[in-house]
Amino acid sequence: MKIWHQSLTTIDRVPQYRDAIMNHVRKIARPDVEVVLHGMSEETYPTHYPGHFITHSYLQNLHREQFVRAALMAEAAGYDAMFIGTIPDVGLLEARTLVDIPVVGYGQASFHMASMLGDHIGVVNFLTPLADELRQNAARYGLGEKLGPIVPLESGFDDVLAGFDNPEPVIAAFQRSAETAISQGADVIVPGEGPMNVFLATFGISRIGDVPVVDSFGAGIKMCESLADLKRVSGVYMTRSGYYNSKPPAEAVARLREMYGLDPYPNPNNQRGLAVRAGVEVKG
């Protein structure tokens, strides 16, 4: 099985995060599963950190095309599933309408997993402006009533990256924010961004007292595995009923993409990633 992972970061610019993801994949993915890491194009952000380039509605919406394009390339290249590795699930709904392979979002996978582990979901994140979007997404997933406090982390993106070499300050900051969420009623915690999630998993932080901390990356990859397995053995895949889920005619997609200056049929050979499988990584 082959899974296309798509990050909202320009992943080669953040080697600490990239390497931590690779190590985590080796732990969580089945031996027969290859996860290929992909990031945003080099031109997307002026620095290694997306920052305010993803925390405004219009700017984030501009990024959707890279995720949609990735889904089209993944299916064309024979991937079995795609994992959108960012909690706002950028492009998730649109990608699912265009391809018949499973497309799983970090946020949706996290919230559904959390709903099976507890009753009141708390989120700890360092991108505070995303709170409104997370609540809207949770409501769309049918979990709005279960999503409780969203608590900011004292540490930022660069602090988390530095934490891979000096973890104690970041762990302590996360614990303080998680305890605040717990005091406000949360009984399960979702890490609000991929770097924080992978950092916590790297250092074995899976509980705060009696409260579980969801491994969102792990949940997403396992959901990709399960949905790809179900499609293979049972023929089950995405609904095609209704405005938000129906698949548009391929010729209409190609014509309009071309009219808007986009690749009508994105070539998967133009997008290379870093493949991780059973402890071995190769250029893919």
PDB file of C-alpha atoms in Angstrom:
ATOM      1  CA  MET A   1       0.000   0.000   0.000  1.00  0.00           C
ATOM      2  CA  LYS A   2       1.197   3.497  -0.845  1.00  0.00           C
ATOM      3  CA  ILE A   3      -0.007   6.677   0.925  1.00  0.00           C
ATOM      4  CA  TRP A   4       0.608  10.237  -0.309  1.00  0.00           C
ATOM      5  CA  HIS A   5       1.244  12.542   2.656  1.00  0.00           C
ATOM      6  CA  GLN A   6       0.756  16.256   1.954  1.00  0.00           C
ATOM      7  CA  SER A   7       2.042  18.840   4.429  1.00  0.00           C
ATOM      8  CA  LEU A   8       1.056  22.517   4.666  1.00  0.00           C
ATOM      9  CA  THR A   9       4.741  23.289   5.301  1.00  0.00           C
ATOM     10  CA  THR A  10       7.532  23.426   2.743  1.00  0.00           C
ATOM     11  CA  ILE A  11       8.782  20.301   4.401  1.00  0.00           C
ATOM     12  CA  ASP A  12      12.404  20.300   3.238  1.00  0.00           C
ATOM     13  CA  ARG A  13      12.865  23.699   4.910  1.00  0.00           C
ATOM     14  CA  VAL A  14      12.065  22.185   8.318  1.00  0.00           C
ATOM     15  CA  PRO A  15      14.377  19.147   8.519  1.00  0.00           C
ATOM     16  CA  GLN A  16      13.716  18.589  12.247  1.00  0.00           C
ATOM     17  CA  TYR A  17      10.005  18.138  11.503  1.00  0.00           C
ATOM     18  CA  ARG A  18      10.599  16.128   8.324  1.00  0.00           C
ATOM     19  CA  ASP A  19      12.968  13.715  10.060  1.00  0.00           C
ATOM     20  CA  ALA A  20      10.622  13.344  13.037  1.00  0.00           C
ATOM     21  CA  ILE A  21       7.760  12.457  10.672  1.00  0.00           C
ATOM     22  CA  MET A  22       9.940   9.846   8.989  1.00  0.00           C
ATOM     23  CA  ASN A  23      10.814   8.278  12.339  1.00  0.00           C
ATOM     24  CA  HIS A  24       7.163   8.318  13.390  1.00  0.00           C
ATOM     25  CA  VAL A  25       6.040   6.669  10.151  1.00  0.00           C
ATOM     26  CA  ARG A  26       8.474   3.837  10.810  1.00  0.00           C
ATOM     27  CA  LYS A  27       6.728   3.213  14.135  1.00  0.00           C
ATOM     28  CA  ILE A  28       3.074   3.505  13.121  1.00  0.00           C
ATOM     29  CA  ALA A  29       2.717   2.326   9.524  1.00  0.00           C
ATOM     30  CA  ARG A  30       2.321  -1.346   8.704  1.00  0.00           C
ATOM     31  CA  PRO A  31       5.368  -3.036   7.168  1.00  0.00           C
ATOM     32  CA  ASP A  32       3.609  -3.252   3.787  1.00  0.00           C
ATOM     33  CA  VAL A  33       2.742   0.476   3.767  1.00  0.00           C
ATOM     34  CA  GLU A  34       4.899   3.120   2.110  1.00  0.00           C
ATOM     35  CA  VAL A  35       4.225   6.732   3.104  1.00  0.00           C
ATOM     36  CA  VAL A  36       5.630   9.336   0.711  1.00  0.00           C
ATOM     37  CA  LEU A  37       6.126  12.796   2.222  1.00  0.00           C
ATOM     38  CA  HIS A  38       5.306  15.875   0.151  1.00  0.00           C
ATOM     39  CA  GLY A  39       5.405  19.553   1.052  1.00  0.00           C
ATOM     40  CA  MET A  40       4.207  22.814  -0.442  1.00  0.00           C
ATOM     41  CA  SER A  41       6.129  24.235  -3.380  1.00  0.00           C
ATOM     42  CA  GLU A  42       9.303  26.162  -2.603  1.00  0.00           C
ATOM     43  CA  GLU A  43       7.677  29.423  -3.744  1.00  0.00           C
ATOM     44  CA  THR A  44       4.706  29.217  -1.363  1.00  0.00           C
ATOM     45  CA  TYR A  45       6.145  30.978   1.698  1.00  0.00           C
ATOM     46  CA  PRO A  46       8.929  33.541   2.069  1.00  0.00           C
ATOM     47  CA  THR A  47      10.281  31.711   5.156  1.00  0.00           C
ATOM     48  CA  HIS A  48      10.319  28.167   6.521  1.00  0.00           C
ATOM     49  CA  TYR A  49       7.248  28.953   8.666  1.00  0.00           C
ATOM     50  CA  PRO A  50       3.779  29.366   7.060  1.00  0.00           C
ATOM     51  CA  GLY A  51       2.589  31.671   9.890  1.00  0.00           C
ATOM     52  CA  HIS A  52       0.071  34.301   8.834  1.00  0.00           C
ATOM     53  CA  PHE A  53       0.113  32.911   5.279  1.00  0.00           C
ATOM     54  CA  ILE A  54      -2.314  30.212   6.454  1.00  0.00           C
ATOM     55  CA  THR A  55      -4.262  31.954   9.242  1.00  0.00           C
ATOM     56  CA  HIS A  56      -6.439  34.160   7.017  1.00  0.00           C
ATOM     57  CA  SER A  57      -9.358  32.658   5.129  1.00  0.00           C
ATOM     58  CA  TYR A  58      -8.479  34.020   1.697  1.00  0.00           C
ATOM     59  CA  LEU A  59      -4.787  33.156   1.942  1.00  0.00           C
ATOM     60  CA  GLN A  60      -5.497  29.621   3.113  1.00  0.00           C
ATOM     61  CA  ASN A  61      -8.042  29.166   0.337  1.00  0.00           C
ATOM     62  CA  LEU A  62      -5.362  29.986  -2.212  1.00  0.00           C
ATOM     63  CA  HIS A  63      -3.406  26.997  -0.927  1.00  0.00           C
ATOM     64  CA  ARG A  64      -6.257  24.576  -1.634  1.00  0.00           C
ATOM     65  CA  GLU A  65      -5.114  24.125  -5.219  1.00  0.00           C
ATOM     66  CA  GLN A  66      -1.861  22.512  -4.127  1.00  0.00           C
ATOM     67  CA  PHE A  67      -3.810  19.909  -2.146  1.00  0.00           C
ATOM     68  CA  VAL A  68      -6.316  19.292  -4.941  1.00  0.00           C
ATOM     69  CA  ARG A  69      -3.468  18.995  -7.429  1.00  0.00           C
ATOM     70  CA  ALA A  70      -1.717  16.549  -5.100  1.00  0.00           C
ATOM     71  CA  ALA A  71      -4.841  14.370  -4.900  1.00  0.00           C
ATOM     72  CA  LEU A  72      -5.100  14.228  -8.691  1.00  0.00           C
ATOM     73  CA  MET A  73      -1.418  13.329  -8.964  1.00  0.00           C
ATOM     74  CA  ALA A  74      -1.676  10.711  -6.216  1.00  0.00           C
ATOM     75  CA  GLU A  75      -4.491   8.868  -7.937  1.00  0.00           C
ATOM     76  CA  ALA A  76      -2.810   9.120 -11.350  1.00  0.00           C
ATOM     77  CA  ALA A  77       0.410   7.712  -9.873  1.00  0.00           C
ATOM     78  CA  GLY A  78      -1.368   4.694  -8.383  1.00  0.00           C
ATOM     79  CA  TYR A  79      -1.391   5.670  -4.711  1.00  0.00           C
ATOM     80  CA  ASP A  80      -3.922   3.868  -2.528  1.00  0.00           C
ATOM     81  CA  ALA A  81      -4.778   6.858  -0.290  1.00  0.00           C
ATOM     82  CA  MET A  82      -3.885  10.463   0.506  1.00  0.00           C
ATOM     83  CA  PHE A  83      -3.333  12.007   3.942  1.00  0.00           C
ATOM     84  CA  ILE A  84      -3.766  15.769   4.330  1.00  0.00           C
ATOM     85  CA  GLY A  85      -1.367  16.298   7.233  1.00  0.00           C
ATOM     86  CA  THR A  86      -2.661  19.590   8.635  1.00  0.00           C
ATOM     87  CA  ILE A  87      -5.453  20.157  11.158  1.00  0.00           C
ATOM     88  CA  PRO A  88      -7.522  22.647   9.086  1.00  0.00           C
ATOM     89  CA  ASP A  89      -7.915  19.886   6.438  1.00  0.00           C
ATOM     90  CA  VAL A  90      -7.100  22.248   3.572  1.00  0.00           C
ATOM     91  CA  GLY A  91      -8.732  21.069   0.335  1.00  0.00           C
ATOM     92  CA  LEU A  92     -10.219  17.942   1.910  1.00  0.00           C
ATOM     93  CA  LEU A  93     -13.779  18.324   0.619  1.00  0.00           C
ATOM     94  CA  GLU A  94     -12.694  19.371  -2.873  1.00  0.00           C
ATOM     95  CA  ALA A  95     -10.112  16.591  -3.229  1.00  0.00           C
ATOM     96  CA  ARG A  96     -12.624  13.945  -2.227  1.00  0.00           C
ATOM     97  CA  THR A  97     -14.955  14.965  -5.039  1.00  0.00           C
ATOM     98  CA  LEU A  98     -12.262  14.489  -7.677  1.00  0.00           C
ATOM     99  CA  VAL A  99     -10.618  11.160  -6.828  1.00  0.00           C
ATOM    100  CA  ASP A 100     -11.857   7.725  -5.863  1.00  0.00           C
ATOM    101  CA  ILE A 101      -8.954   6.864  -3.568  1.00  0.00           C
ATOM    102  CA  PRO A 102      -9.542   7.637   0.143  1.00  0.00           C
ATOM    103  CA  VAL A 103      -8.534  11.173   1.178  1.00  0.00           C
ATOM    104  CA  VAL A 104      -8.138  11.583   4.948  1.00  0.00           C
ATOM    105  CA  GLY A 105      -7.673  14.857   6.825  1.00  0.00           C
ATOM    106  CA  TYR A 106      -5.634  15.295  10.008  1.00  0.00           C
ATOM    107  CA  GLY A 107      -8.425  17.297  11.659  1.00  0.00           C
ATOM    108  CA  GLN A 108     -11.296  14.980  10.807  1.00  0.00           C
ATOM    109  CA  ALA A 109      -9.312  11.860  11.726  1.00  0.00           C
ATOM    110  CA  SER A 110      -8.222  13.478  15.012  1.00  0.00           C
ATOM    111  CA  PHE A 111     -11.694  14.593  16.038  1.00  0.00           C
ATOM    112  CA  HIS A 112     -13.307  11.264  15.198  1.00  0.00           C
ATOM    113  CA  MET A 113     -10.584   9.345  17.040  1.00  0.00           C
ATOM    114  CA  ALA A 114     -10.900  11.696  20.007  1.00  0.00           C
ATOM    115  CA  SER A 115     -14.669  11.188  20.065  1.00  0.00           C
ATOM    116  CA  MET A 116     -14.082   7.468  20.602  1.00  0.00           C
ATOM    117  CA  LEU A 117     -11.600   8.077  23.434  1.00  0.00           C
ATOM    118  CA  GLY A 118     -13.515  10.727  25.382  1.00  0.00           C
ATOM    119  CA  ASP A 119     -16.610  12.910  25.500  1.00  0.00           C
ATOM    120  CA  HIS A 120     -15.226  16.462  25.511  1.00  0.00           C
ATOM    121  CA  ILE A 121     -12.443  17.246  23.038  1.00  0.00           C
ATOM    122  CA  GLY A 122      -9.847  19.872  23.900  1.00  0.00           C
ATOM    123  CA  VAL A 123      -7.341  21.291  21.403  1.00  0.00           C
ATOM    124  CA  VAL A 124      -3.928  22.753  22.262  1.00  0.00           C
ATOM    125  CA  ASN A 125      -2.480  24.785  19.393  1.00  0.00           C
ATOM    126  CA  PHE A 126      -0.032  27.578  18.606  1.00  0.00           C
ATOM    127  CA  LEU A 127      -1.954  28.982  15.609  1.00  0.00           C
ATOM    128  CA  THR A 128      -4.673  30.726  17.610  1.00  0.00           C
ATOM    129  CA  PRO A 129      -6.509  32.263  14.603  1.00  0.00           C
ATOM    130  CA  LEU A 130      -7.415  28.765  13.374  1.00  0.00           C
ATOM    131  CA  ALA A 131      -9.833  28.244  16.294  1.00  0.00           C
ATOM    132  CA  ASP A 132     -12.837  29.531  14.334  1.00  0.00           C
ATOM    133  CA  GLU A 133     -12.065  27.222  11.422  1.00  0.00           C
ATOM    134  CA  LEU A 134     -11.588  24.204  13.693  1.00  0.00           C
ATOM    135  CA  ARG A 135     -14.994  24.776  15.284  1.00  0.00           C
ATOM    136  CA  GLN A 136     -16.639  25.146  11.893  1.00  0.00           C
ATOM    137  CA  ASN A 137     -14.960  21.965  10.661  1.00  0.00           C
ATOM    138  CA  ALA A 138     -15.944  20.012  13.778  1.00  0.00           C
ATOM    139  CA  ALA A 139     -19.577  21.066  13.278  1.00  0.00           C
ATOM    140  CA  ARG A 140     -19.436  19.912   9.652  1.00  0.00           C
ATOM    141  CA  TYR A 141     -18.071  16.553  10.835  1.00  0.00           C
ATOM    142  CA  GLY A 142     -20.990  16.214  13.263  1.00  0.00           C
ATOM    143  CA  LEU A 143     -18.755  16.702  16.292  1.00  0.00           C
ATOM    144  CA  GLY A 144     -19.397  20.356  17.086  1.00  0.00           C
ATOM    145  CA  GLU A 145     -21.015  19.613  20.425  1.00  0.00           C
ATOM    146  CA  LYS A 146     -18.064  17.472  21.469  1.00  0.00           C
ATOM    147  CA  LEU A 147     -15.415  20.091  20.717  1.00  0.00           C
ATOM    148  CA  GLY A 148     -14.716  22.027  23.902  1.00  0.00           C
ATOM    149  CA  PRO A 149     -11.848  24.346  24.844  1.00  0.00           C
ATOM    150  CA  ILE A 150      -9.215  25.403  22.313  1.00  0.00           C
ATOM    151  CA  VAL A 151      -6.236  26.585  24.370  1.00  0.00           C
ATOM    152  CA  PRO A 152      -3.204  28.394  22.938  1.00  0.00           C
ATOM    153  CA  LEU A 153       0.283  27.078  23.546  1.00  0.00           C
ATOM    154  CA  GLU A 154       2.861  29.408  25.046  1.00  0.00           C
ATOM    155  CA  SER A 155       5.477  28.002  22.668  1.00  0.00           C
ATOM    156  CA  GLY A 156       5.450  28.772  18.945  1.00  0.00           C
ATOM    157  CA  PHE A 157       6.484  26.941  15.802  1.00  0.00           C
ATOM    158  CA  ASP A 158      10.199  27.647  16.145  1.00  0.00           C
ATOM    159  CA  ASP A 159      10.108  26.665  19.834  1.00  0.00           C
ATOM    160  CA  VAL A 160       8.625  23.293  18.888  1.00  0.00           C
ATOM    161  CA  LEU A 161      11.313  22.739  16.268  1.00  0.00           C
ATOM    162  CA  ALA A 162      14.009  23.626  18.821  1.00  0.00           C
ATOM    163  CA  GLY A 163      12.301  21.244  21.230  1.00  0.00           C
ATOM    164  CA  PHE A 164      13.463  18.231  19.252  1.00  0.00           C
ATOM    165  CA  ASP A 165      16.926  19.024  20.666  1.00  0.00           C
ATOM    166  CA  ASN A 166      15.732  20.428  24.014  1.00  0.00           C
ATOM    167  CA  PRO A 167      12.307  18.921  24.719  1.00  0.00           C
ATOM    168  CA  GLU A 168      11.655  19.786  28.386  1.00  0.00           C
ATOM    169  CA  PRO A 169      10.487  23.432  27.941  1.00  0.00           C
ATOM    170  CA  VAL A 170       8.045  22.517  25.172  1.00  0.00           C
ATOM    171  CA  ILE A 171       6.698  19.495  27.056  1.00  0.00           C
ATOM    172  CA  ALA A 172       6.156  21.669  30.136  1.00  0.00           C
ATOM    173  CA  ALA A 173       4.382  24.350  28.071  1.00  0.00           C
ATOM    174  CA  PHE A 174       2.129  21.737  26.472  1.00  0.00           C
ATOM    175  CA  GLN A 175       1.290  20.221  29.847  1.00  0.00           C
ATOM    176  CA  ARG A 176       0.282  23.636  31.213  1.00  0.00           C
ATOM    177  CA  SER A 177      -2.009  24.332  28.265  1.00  0.00           C
ATOM    178  CA  ALA A 178      -3.453  20.818  28.341  1.00  0.00           C
ATOM    179  CA  GLU A 179      -4.165  21.129  32.057  1.00  0.00           C
ATOM    180  CA  THR A 180      -5.986  24.392  31.348  1.00  0.00           C
ATOM    181  CA  ALA A 181      -8.128  22.611  28.755  1.00  0.00           C
ATOM    182  CA  ILE A 182      -8.787  19.778  31.212  1.00  0.00           C
ATOM    183  CA  SER A 183      -9.823  22.269  33.900  1.00  0.00           C
ATOM    184  CA  GLN A 184     -12.346  23.612  31.360  1.00  0.00           C
ATOM    185  CA  GLY A 185     -13.881  20.181  30.844  1.00  0.00           C
ATOM    186  CA  ALA A 186     -11.743  18.435  28.208  1.00  0.00           C
ATOM    187  CA  ASP A 187     -11.252  14.707  28.755  1.00  0.00           C
ATOM    188  CA  VAL A 188      -9.244  14.049  25.565  1.00  0.00           C
ATOM    189  CA  ILE A 189      -6.660  16.338  23.942  1.00  0.00           C
ATOM    190  CA  VAL A 190      -5.894  16.857  20.252  1.00  0.00           C
ATOM    191  CA  PRO A 191      -2.564  18.536  19.389  1.00  0.00           C
ATOM    192  CA  GLY A 192      -3.511  21.470  17.171  1.00  0.00           C
ATOM    193  CA  GLU A 193      -0.734  21.262  14.602  1.00  0.00           C
ATOM    194  CA  GLY A 194       1.320  18.542  12.940  1.00  0.00           C
ATOM    195  CA  PRO A 195       4.702  19.638  14.350  1.00  0.00           C
ATOM    196  CA  MET A 196       3.325  19.629  17.906  1.00  0.00           C
ATOM    197  CA  ASN A 197       1.719  16.223  17.382  1.00  0.00           C
ATOM    198  CA  VAL A 198       4.877  14.624  16.001  1.00  0.00           C
ATOM    199  CA  PHE A 199       6.982  16.273  18.723  1.00  0.00           C
ATOM    200  CA  LEU A 200       4.745  14.800  21.457  1.00  0.00           C
ATOM    201  CA  ALA A 201       4.755  11.373  19.817  1.00  0.00           C
ATOM    202  CA  THR A 202       8.535  11.483  19.507  1.00  0.00           C
ATOM    203  CA  PHE A 203       8.896  11.974  23.258  1.00  0.00           C
ATOM    204  CA  GLY A 204       6.154   9.551  24.254  1.00  0.00           C
ATOM    205  CA  ILE A 205       3.586  12.073  25.528  1.00  0.00           C
ATOM    206  CA  SER A 206       0.318  10.183  25.136  1.00  0.00           C
ATOM    207  CA  ARG A 207      -1.476  11.162  28.363  1.00  0.00           C
ATOM    208  CA  ILE A 208      -1.829  14.027  30.792  1.00  0.00           C
ATOM    209  CA  GLY A 209      -2.827  12.205  33.951  1.00  0.00           C
ATOM    210  CA  ASP A 210      -6.011  10.299  33.094  1.00  0.00           C
ATOM    211  CA  VAL A 211      -6.576  12.208  29.848  1.00  0.00           C
ATOM    212  CA  PRO A 212      -5.366  10.746  26.516  1.00  0.00           C
ATOM    213  CA  VAL A 213      -3.479  12.843  23.960  1.00  0.00           C
ATOM    214  CA  VAL A 214      -4.438  11.796  20.432  1.00  0.00           C
ATOM    215  CA  ASP A 215      -1.662  10.881  18.009  1.00  0.00           C
ATOM    216  CA  SER A 216      -3.326  12.713  15.140  1.00  0.00           C
ATOM    217  CA  PHE A 217      -0.711  11.741  12.558  1.00  0.00           C
ATOM    218  CA  GLY A 218      -0.998   8.114  13.601  1.00  0.00           C
ATOM    219  CA  ALA A 219      -4.800   8.291  13.492  1.00  0.00           C
ATOM    220  CA  GLY A 220      -4.687   9.718   9.973  1.00  0.00           C
ATOM    221  CA  ILE A 221      -2.292   7.120   8.608  1.00  0.00           C
ATOM    222  CA  LYS A 222      -4.248   4.271  10.222  1.00  0.00           C
ATOM    223  CA  MET A 223      -7.487   5.655   8.787  1.00  0.00           C
ATOM    224  CA  CYS A 224      -5.853   5.738   5.343  1.00  0.00           C
ATOM    225  CA  GLU A 225      -4.843   2.107   5.779  1.00  0.00           C
ATOM    226  CA  SER A 226      -8.330   1.080   6.917  1.00  0.00           C
ATOM    227  CA  LEU A 227     -10.216   2.917   4.166  1.00  0.00           C
ATOM    228  CA  ALA A 228      -7.858   1.611   1.479  1.00  0.00           C
ATOM    229  CA  ASP A 229      -8.311  -1.918   2.856  1.00  0.00           C
ATOM    230  CA  LEU A 230     -12.104  -1.540   2.892  1.00  0.00           C
ATOM    231  CA  LYS A 231     -12.119  -0.358  -0.700  1.00  0.00           C
ATOM    232  CA  ARG A 232      -9.946  -3.277  -1.749  1.00  0.00           C
ATOM    233  CA  VAL A 233     -11.778  -6.045   0.092  1.00  0.00           C
ATOM    234  CA  SER A 234     -15.350  -4.686   0.200  1.00  0.00           C
ATOM    235  CA  GLY A 235     -15.576  -2.143  -2.605  1.00  0.00           C
ATOM    236  CA  VAL A 236     -16.568   0.634  -0.173  1.00  0.00           C
ATOM    237  CA  TYR A 237     -15.560   4.186  -1.072  1.00  0.00           C
ATOM    238  CA  MET A 238     -16.711   7.808  -0.940  1.00  0.00           C
ATOM    239  CA  THR A 239     -20.364   8.753  -1.421  1.00  0.00           C
ATOM    240  CA  ARG A 240     -21.175  10.490  -4.685  1.00  0.00           C
ATOM    241  CA  SER A 241     -24.540  11.834  -3.553  1.00  0.00           C
ATOM    242  CA  GLY A 242     -25.332  15.546  -3.229  1.00  0.00           C
ATOM    243  CA  TYR A 243     -23.710  18.872  -4.069  1.00  0.00           C
ATOM    244  CA  TYR A 244     -20.730  18.508  -1.715  1.00  0.00           C
ATOM    245  CA  ASN A 245     -19.835  14.949  -2.702  1.00  0.00           C
ATOM    246  CA  SER A 246     -20.794  14.392  -6.346  1.00  0.00           C
ATOM    247  CA  LYS A 247     -17.921  13.868  -8.763  1.00  0.00           C
ATOM    248  CA  PRO A 248     -17.880  16.407 -11.623  1.00  0.00           C
ATOM    249  CA  PRO A 249     -17.351  15.248 -15.229  1.00  0.00           C
ATOM    250  CA  ALA A 250     -13.664  14.815 -15.948  1.00  0.00           C
ATOM    251  CA  GLU A 251     -13.871  16.871 -19.128  1.00  0.00           C
ATOM    252  CA  ALA A 252     -15.404  19.792 -17.222  1.00  0.00           C
ATOM    253  CA  VAL A 253     -12.671  19.607 -14.597  1.00  0.00           C
ATOM    254  CA  ALA A 254      -9.937  19.575 -17.245  1.00  0.00           C
ATOM    255  CA  ARG A 255     -11.487  22.416 -19.266  1.00  0.00           C
ATOM    256  CA  LEU A 256     -11.994  24.740 -16.302  1.00  0.00           C
ATOM    257  CA  ARG A 257      -8.607  23.989 -14.770  1.00  0.00           C
ATOM    258  CA  GLU A 258      -7.000  24.920 -18.062  1.00  0.00           C
ATOM    259  CA  MET A 259      -9.116  28.083 -18.351  1.00  0.00           C
ATOM    260  CA  TYR A 260      -7.930  29.183 -14.900  1.00  0.00           C
ATOM    261  CA  GLY A 261      -4.306  28.558 -15.797  1.00  0.00           C
ATOM    262  CA  LEU A 262      -3.981  25.241 -13.934  1.00  0.00           C
ATOM    263  CA  ASP A 263      -2.667  21.925 -15.180  1.00  0.00           C
ATOM    264  CA  PRO A 264      -5.703  20.127 -16.636  1.00  0.00           C
ATOM    265  CA  TYR A 265      -4.081  16.765 -15.905  1.00  0.00           C
ATOM    266  CA  PRO A 266      -1.271  17.275 -13.334  1.00  0.00           C
ATOM    267  CA  ASN A 267       1.698  15.048 -14.107  1.00  0.00           C
ATOM    268  CA  PRO A 268       2.693  12.964 -11.051  1.00  0.00           C
ATOM    269  CA  ASN A 269       6.230  12.691 -12.415  1.00  0.00           C
ATOM    270  CA  ASN A 270       6.650  16.405 -11.681  1.00  0.00           C
ATOM    271  CA  GLN A 271       6.195  15.923  -7.937  1.00  0.00           C
ATOM    272  CA  ARG A 272       8.777  13.912  -6.045  1.00  0.00           C
ATOM    273  CA  GLY A 273       8.682  13.088  -2.373  1.00  0.00           C
ATOM    274  CA  LEU A 274      10.507  11.198   0.339  1.00  0.00           C
ATOM    275  CA  ALA A 275       9.238   7.659   0.735  1.00  0.00           C
ATOM    276  CA  VAL A 276       9.356   5.899   4.110  1.00  0.00           C
ATOM    277  CA  ARG A 277       8.715   2.195   4.555  1.00  0.00           C
ATOM    278  CA  ALA A 278       9.817  -0.334   7.141  1.00  0.00           C
ATOM    279  CA  GLY A 279      12.650   1.880   8.315  1.00  0.00           C
ATOM    280  CA  VAL A 280      14.000   2.647   4.845  1.00  0.00           C
ATOM    281  CA  GLU A 281      13.623   5.938   2.984  1.00  0.00           C
ATOM    282  CA  VAL A 282      14.264   6.428  -0.712  1.00  0.00           C
ATOM    283  CA  LYS A 283      13.682   9.256  -3.141  1.00  0.00           C
ATOM    284  CA  GLY A 284      10.303   8.596  -4.705  1.00  0.00           C
TER     285      GLY A 284
END
